[in-house]
Coordinates of C-alpha atoms in Angstrom, one line a residue:
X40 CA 91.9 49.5 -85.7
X41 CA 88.7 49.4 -84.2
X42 CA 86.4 52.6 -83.5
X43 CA 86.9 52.8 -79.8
X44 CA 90.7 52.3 -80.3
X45 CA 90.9 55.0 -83.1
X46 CA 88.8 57.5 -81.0
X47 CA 91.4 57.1 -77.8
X48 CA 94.2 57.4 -80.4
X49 CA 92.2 61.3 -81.4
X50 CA 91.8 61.8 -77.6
X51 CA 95.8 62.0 -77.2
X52 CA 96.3 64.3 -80.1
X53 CA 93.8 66.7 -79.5
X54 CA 92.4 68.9 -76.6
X55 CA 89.3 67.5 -75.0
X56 CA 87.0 70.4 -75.9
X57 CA 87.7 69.4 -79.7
X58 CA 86.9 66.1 -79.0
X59 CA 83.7 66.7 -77.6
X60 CA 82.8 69.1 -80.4
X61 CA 83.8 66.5 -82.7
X62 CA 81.4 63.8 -81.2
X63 CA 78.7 66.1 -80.8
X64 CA 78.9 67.0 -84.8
X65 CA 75.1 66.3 -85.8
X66 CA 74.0 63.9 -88.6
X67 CA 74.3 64.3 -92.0
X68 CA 70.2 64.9 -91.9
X69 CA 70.0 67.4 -89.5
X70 CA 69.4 71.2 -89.7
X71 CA 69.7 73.8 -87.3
X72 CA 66.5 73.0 -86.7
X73 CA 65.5 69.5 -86.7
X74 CA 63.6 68.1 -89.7
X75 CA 60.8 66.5 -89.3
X76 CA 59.5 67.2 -85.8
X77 CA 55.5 66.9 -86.7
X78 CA 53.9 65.3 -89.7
X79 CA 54.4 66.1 -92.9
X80 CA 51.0 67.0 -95.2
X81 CA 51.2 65.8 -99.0
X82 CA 48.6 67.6 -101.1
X83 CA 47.1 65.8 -104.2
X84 CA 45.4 68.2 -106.6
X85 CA 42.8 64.9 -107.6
X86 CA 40.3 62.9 -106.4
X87 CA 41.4 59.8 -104.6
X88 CA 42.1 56.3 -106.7
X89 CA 43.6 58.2 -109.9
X90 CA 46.9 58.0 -110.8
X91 CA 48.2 61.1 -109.1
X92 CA 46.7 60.0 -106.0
X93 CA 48.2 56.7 -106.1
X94 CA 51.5 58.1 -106.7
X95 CA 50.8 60.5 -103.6
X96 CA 50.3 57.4 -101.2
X97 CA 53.0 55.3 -102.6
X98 CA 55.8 58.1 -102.2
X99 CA 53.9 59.1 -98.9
X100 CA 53.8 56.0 -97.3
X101 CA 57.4 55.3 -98.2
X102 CA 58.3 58.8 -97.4
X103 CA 57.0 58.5 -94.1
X104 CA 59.6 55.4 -93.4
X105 CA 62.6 57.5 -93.9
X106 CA 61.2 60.7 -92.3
X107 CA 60.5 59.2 -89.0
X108 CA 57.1 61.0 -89.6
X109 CA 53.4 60.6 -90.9
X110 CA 53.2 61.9 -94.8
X111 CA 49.4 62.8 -94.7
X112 CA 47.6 62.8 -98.0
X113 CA 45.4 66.0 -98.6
X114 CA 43.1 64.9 -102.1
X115 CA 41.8 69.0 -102.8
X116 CA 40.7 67.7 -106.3
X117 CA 39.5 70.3 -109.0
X118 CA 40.4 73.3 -111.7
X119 CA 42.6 70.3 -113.2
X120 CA 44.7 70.1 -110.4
X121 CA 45.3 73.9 -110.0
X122 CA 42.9 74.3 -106.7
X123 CA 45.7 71.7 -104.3
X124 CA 48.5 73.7 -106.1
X125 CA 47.6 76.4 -104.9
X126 CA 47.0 75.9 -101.3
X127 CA 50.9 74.8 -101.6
X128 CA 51.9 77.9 -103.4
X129 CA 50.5 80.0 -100.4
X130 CA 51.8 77.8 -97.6
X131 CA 54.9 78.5 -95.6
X132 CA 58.5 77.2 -97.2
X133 CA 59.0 74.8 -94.1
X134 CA 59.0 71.4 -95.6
X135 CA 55.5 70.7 -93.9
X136 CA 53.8 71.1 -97.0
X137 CA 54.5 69.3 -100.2
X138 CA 52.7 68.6 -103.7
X139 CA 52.2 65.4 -105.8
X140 CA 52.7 68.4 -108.7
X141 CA 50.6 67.3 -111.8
X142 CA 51.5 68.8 -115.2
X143 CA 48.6 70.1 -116.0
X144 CA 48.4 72.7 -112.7
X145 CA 52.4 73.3 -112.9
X146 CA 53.1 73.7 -116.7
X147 CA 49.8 73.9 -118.7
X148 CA 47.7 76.3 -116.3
X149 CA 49.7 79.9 -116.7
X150 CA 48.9 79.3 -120.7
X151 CA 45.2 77.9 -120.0
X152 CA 44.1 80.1 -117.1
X153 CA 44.1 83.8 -117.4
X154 CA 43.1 84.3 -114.1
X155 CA 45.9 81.7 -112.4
X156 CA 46.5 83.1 -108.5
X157 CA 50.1 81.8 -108.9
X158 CA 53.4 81.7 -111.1
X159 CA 54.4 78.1 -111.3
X160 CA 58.1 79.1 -111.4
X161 CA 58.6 82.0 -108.9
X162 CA 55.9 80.0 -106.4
X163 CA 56.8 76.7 -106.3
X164 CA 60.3 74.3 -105.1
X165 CA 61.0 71.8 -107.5
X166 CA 62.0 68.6 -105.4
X167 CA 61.8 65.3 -108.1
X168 CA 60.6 64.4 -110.4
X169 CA 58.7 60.9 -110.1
X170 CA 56.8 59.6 -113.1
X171 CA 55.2 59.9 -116.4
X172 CA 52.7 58.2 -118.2
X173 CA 52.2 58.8 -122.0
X174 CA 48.5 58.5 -123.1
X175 CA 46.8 55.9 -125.5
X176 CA 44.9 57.1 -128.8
X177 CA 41.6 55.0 -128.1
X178 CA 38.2 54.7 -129.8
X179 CA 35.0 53.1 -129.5
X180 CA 32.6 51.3 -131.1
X181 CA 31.2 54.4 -133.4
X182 CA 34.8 54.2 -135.3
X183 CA 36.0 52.0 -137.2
X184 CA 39.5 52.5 -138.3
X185 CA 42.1 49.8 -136.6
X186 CA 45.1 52.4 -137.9
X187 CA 46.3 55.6 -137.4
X188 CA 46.6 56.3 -140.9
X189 CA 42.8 55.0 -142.0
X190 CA 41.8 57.0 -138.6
X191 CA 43.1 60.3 -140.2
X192 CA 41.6 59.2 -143.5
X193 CA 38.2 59.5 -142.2
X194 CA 38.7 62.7 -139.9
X195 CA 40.1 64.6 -142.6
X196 CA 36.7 63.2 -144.4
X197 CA 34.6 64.4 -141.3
X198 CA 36.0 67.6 -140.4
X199 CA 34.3 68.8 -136.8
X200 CA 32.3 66.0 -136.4
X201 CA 33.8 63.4 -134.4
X202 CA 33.9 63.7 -131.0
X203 CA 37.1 63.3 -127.9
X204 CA 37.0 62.6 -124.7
X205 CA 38.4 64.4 -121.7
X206 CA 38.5 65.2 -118.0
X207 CA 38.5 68.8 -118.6
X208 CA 40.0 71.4 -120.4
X209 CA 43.7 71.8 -119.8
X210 CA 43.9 68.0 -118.9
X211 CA 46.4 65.6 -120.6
X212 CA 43.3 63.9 -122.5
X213 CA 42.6 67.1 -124.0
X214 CA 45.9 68.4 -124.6
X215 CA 47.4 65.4 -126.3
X216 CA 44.3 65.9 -129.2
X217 CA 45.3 69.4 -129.5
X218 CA 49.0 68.3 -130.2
X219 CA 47.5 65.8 -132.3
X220 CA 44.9 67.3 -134.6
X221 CA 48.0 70.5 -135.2
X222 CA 50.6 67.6 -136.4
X223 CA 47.9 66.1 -138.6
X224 CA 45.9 68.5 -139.7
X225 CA 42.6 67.4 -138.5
X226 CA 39.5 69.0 -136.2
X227 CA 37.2 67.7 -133.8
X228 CA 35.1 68.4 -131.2
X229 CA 36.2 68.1 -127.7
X230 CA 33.6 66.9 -125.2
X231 CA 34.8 68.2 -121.6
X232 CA 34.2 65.8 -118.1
X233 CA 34.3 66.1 -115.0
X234 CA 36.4 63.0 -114.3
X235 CA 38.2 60.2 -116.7
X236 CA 35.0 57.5 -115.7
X237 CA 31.8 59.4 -117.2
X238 CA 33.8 59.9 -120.4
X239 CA 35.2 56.2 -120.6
X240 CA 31.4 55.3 -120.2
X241 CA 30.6 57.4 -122.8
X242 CA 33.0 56.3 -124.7
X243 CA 32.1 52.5 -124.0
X244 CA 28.6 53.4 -125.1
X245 CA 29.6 55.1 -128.4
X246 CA 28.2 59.0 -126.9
X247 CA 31.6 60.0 -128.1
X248 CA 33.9 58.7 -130.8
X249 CA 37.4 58.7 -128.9
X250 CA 39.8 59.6 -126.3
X251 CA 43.6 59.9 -125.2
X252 CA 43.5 58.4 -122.1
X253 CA 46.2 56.9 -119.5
X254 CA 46.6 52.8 -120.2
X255 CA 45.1 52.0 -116.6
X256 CA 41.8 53.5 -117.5
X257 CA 41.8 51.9 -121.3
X258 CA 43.7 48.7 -120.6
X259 CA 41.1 45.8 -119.5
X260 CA 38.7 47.3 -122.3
X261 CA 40.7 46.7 -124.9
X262 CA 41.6 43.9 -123.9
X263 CA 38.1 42.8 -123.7
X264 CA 37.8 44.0 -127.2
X265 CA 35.7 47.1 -126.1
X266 CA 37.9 49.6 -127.4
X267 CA 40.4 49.6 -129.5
X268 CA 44.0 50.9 -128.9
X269 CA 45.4 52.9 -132.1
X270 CA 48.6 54.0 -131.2
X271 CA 50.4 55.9 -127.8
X272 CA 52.1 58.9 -127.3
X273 CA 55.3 57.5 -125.9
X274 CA 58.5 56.8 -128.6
X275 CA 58.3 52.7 -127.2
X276 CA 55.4 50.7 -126.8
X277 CA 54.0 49.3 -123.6
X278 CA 54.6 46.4 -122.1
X279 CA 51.2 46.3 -120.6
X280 CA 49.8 46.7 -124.5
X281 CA 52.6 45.1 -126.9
X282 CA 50.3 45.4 -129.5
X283 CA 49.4 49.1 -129.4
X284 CA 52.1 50.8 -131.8
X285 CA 53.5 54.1 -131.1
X286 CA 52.6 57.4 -133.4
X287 CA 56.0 57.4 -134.4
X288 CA 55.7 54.0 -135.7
X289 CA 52.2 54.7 -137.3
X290 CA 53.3 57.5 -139.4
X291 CA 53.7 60.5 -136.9
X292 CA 57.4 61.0 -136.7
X293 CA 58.6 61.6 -133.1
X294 CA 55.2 62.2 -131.7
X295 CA 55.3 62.4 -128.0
X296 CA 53.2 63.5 -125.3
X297 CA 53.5 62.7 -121.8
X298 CA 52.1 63.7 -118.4
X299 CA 54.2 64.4 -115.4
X300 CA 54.4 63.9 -111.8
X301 CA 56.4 65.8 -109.0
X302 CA 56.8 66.2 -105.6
X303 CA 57.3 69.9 -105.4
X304 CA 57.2 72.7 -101.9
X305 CA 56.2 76.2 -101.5
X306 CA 59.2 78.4 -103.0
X307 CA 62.2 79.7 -100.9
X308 CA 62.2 76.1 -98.9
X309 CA 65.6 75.7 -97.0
X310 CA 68.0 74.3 -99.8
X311 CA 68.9 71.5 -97.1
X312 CA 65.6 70.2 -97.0
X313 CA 65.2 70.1 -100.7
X314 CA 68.6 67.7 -100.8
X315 CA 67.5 65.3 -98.1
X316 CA 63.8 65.4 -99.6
X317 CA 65.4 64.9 -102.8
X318 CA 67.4 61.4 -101.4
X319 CA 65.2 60.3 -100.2
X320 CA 62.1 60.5 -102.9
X321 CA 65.5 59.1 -105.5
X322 CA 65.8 56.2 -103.0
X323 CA 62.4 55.6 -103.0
X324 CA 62.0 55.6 -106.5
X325 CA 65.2 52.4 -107.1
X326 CA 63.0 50.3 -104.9
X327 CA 61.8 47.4 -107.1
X328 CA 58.2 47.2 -105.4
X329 CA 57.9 50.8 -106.3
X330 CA 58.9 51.2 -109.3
X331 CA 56.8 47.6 -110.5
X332 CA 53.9 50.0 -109.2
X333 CA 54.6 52.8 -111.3
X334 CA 54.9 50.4 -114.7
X335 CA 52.4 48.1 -113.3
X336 CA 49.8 51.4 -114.2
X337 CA 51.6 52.3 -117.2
X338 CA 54.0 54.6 -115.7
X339 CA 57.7 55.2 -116.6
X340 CA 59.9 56.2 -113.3
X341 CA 62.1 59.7 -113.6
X342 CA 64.2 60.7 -110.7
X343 CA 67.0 62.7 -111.0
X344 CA 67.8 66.0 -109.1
X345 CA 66.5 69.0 -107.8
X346 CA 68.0 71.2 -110.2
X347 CA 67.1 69.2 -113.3
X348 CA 63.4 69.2 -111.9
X349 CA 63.4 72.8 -111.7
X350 CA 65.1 73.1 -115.8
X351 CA 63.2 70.3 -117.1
X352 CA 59.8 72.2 -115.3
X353 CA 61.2 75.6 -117.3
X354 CA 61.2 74.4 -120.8
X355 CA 57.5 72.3 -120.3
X356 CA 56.0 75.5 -119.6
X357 CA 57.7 76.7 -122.8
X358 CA 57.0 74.4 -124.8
X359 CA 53.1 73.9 -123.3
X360 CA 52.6 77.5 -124.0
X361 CA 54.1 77.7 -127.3
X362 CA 52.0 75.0 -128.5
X363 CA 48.3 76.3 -127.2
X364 CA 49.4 79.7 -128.9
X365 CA 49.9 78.2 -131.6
X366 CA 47.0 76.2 -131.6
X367 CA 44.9 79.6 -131.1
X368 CA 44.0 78.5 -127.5
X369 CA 43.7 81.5 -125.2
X370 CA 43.7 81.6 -121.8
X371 CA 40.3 81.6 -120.1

């Protein structure tokens, strides 16, 4: 039976005034008020050309297609990342305003910053999860070890004197040497940057002894033979660095350290929005050109729902806390 012959079949068996209601139902996207009706503003707690701003643009841009609006980026980099989640903490729960959230401004920063203007959980929506990128153990030319296991040989020999990397205190850089000088008993000195490229030039120039630094940013020099790639901090290699073993594999039992990426909303957004946002940023994600992207830069694509966003987001800031504590770190 064909459409228009089923719907004059429903027009004999029911009043007309149902039958107009029924055709007049809305689509499965709207609201009682419709969504989008003006562009739609992504804040990205970085600098443009890093990762999190790439991931911004790529989710925007594709956003954008299945909105039926413009996804505008908004880069408000600084405070490692906390400064753009902010402004999305404070704005109003409409669905206007959305975060590429970074771990370090949604999980790390209540344990790091004693000062924080905002409560990750009670101020922020949860909306998905899109990627994580595990870091890479990397050192320059002022080391010599090619293992993990001659590297913690020397450190344990040269206790506080060699030097790590980082973008800033709080960052993944720095926090994966934290996890990783408490799991092998080891201490050095952390050497805080502003951004990932003055300390990968230091690096380069042998000003400081190593880093844990995302594979785009190390790849092509150790390749080159630069630098050279001890292990990462994900349980299965790269396949942009075969070669590069993972802790576990090197002697470090389930070592594993990751960064995250989100788009997240103000808290108390309109559940409905939070769904459609949510099948839409999941559709974008099983795109093959999109997800190539996001393992072309050493990223591994997440997904999944709102709600296991907002339990997976829980138990980071847990765990993120627990550690620093541990590790003697107060907030500053």
């Amino acid at each position: 039976m064909t459409f228009s012959a089923s719907r004059r079949a429903l027009a004999g068996l029911v009043p007309a005034v149902a039958l107009t209601a029924l055709t007049a139902l809305p689509a499965p996207r709207a609201f009682a008020q419709k969504y989008p009706d003006k562009p739609v503003t992504m804040v990205v707690g970085s600098a443009p050309g890093g990762f999190t701003d790439v991931l911004g643009r790529l989710v925007g841009q594709q956003l954008s297609e299945k909105l039926g609006q413009p996804v505008v980026i908004d880069n408000r980099a600084g405070a490692s990342t906390t400064i753009g989640t902010q402004i999305v903490t404070k704005a109003e729960p409409d669905g206007y305003t959305l975060l590429m959230g970074h771990f370090a401004g949604v999980s790390v920063a209540p344990a790091m910053m004693a000062r924080l203007s905002y409560d990750p959980i009670r101020d922020l929506t949860p909306i998905a999860r899109v990627a994580s990128t595990p870091v890479i153990l990397t050192v320059g030319p002022s080391i010599q070890a090619r293992t993990l296991k001659d590297l913690i040989e020397y450190l344990r020999k040269h206790p506080g004197k060699v030097t790590y990397a980082s973008s800033g205190i709080g960052t993944a850089q720095h926090l994966a040497a934290v996890q990783f000088m408490r799991a092998t008993d080891t201490e050095m000195v952390h050497v805080p940057y502003k951004g990932s490229s003055q300390g990968m030039t230091d690096l380069l120039g042998g000003r400081v002894d190593l880093n844990f630094e995302s594979p785009p940013n190390v790849l092509q020099h150790i390749k080159a033979g630069k630098l050279h790639g001890i292990a990462i901090t994900s349980l299965k290699r790269s396949p942009l660095l075969p070669d590069v073993p993972t802790m576990d594999e090197s002697g470090l039992p389930k070592f594993e350290m990751s960064q995250w990426f989100g788009v997240m909303g103000p808290a108390k957004m309109q559940r409905a929005q939070v769904e459609m946002l949510n099948r839409d940023i999941n559709a974008i994600l099983a795109r093959p050109e999109v997800a190539e992207k996001i393992q072309s830069m050493g990223g591994d694509v997440l997904g999944g729902t709102a709600d296991q966003f907002a339990a997976f987001q829980k138990a980071d800031a847990a765990h993120w806390a627990r550690l620093l504590r541990e590790a003697g770190i107060k907030p500053e």
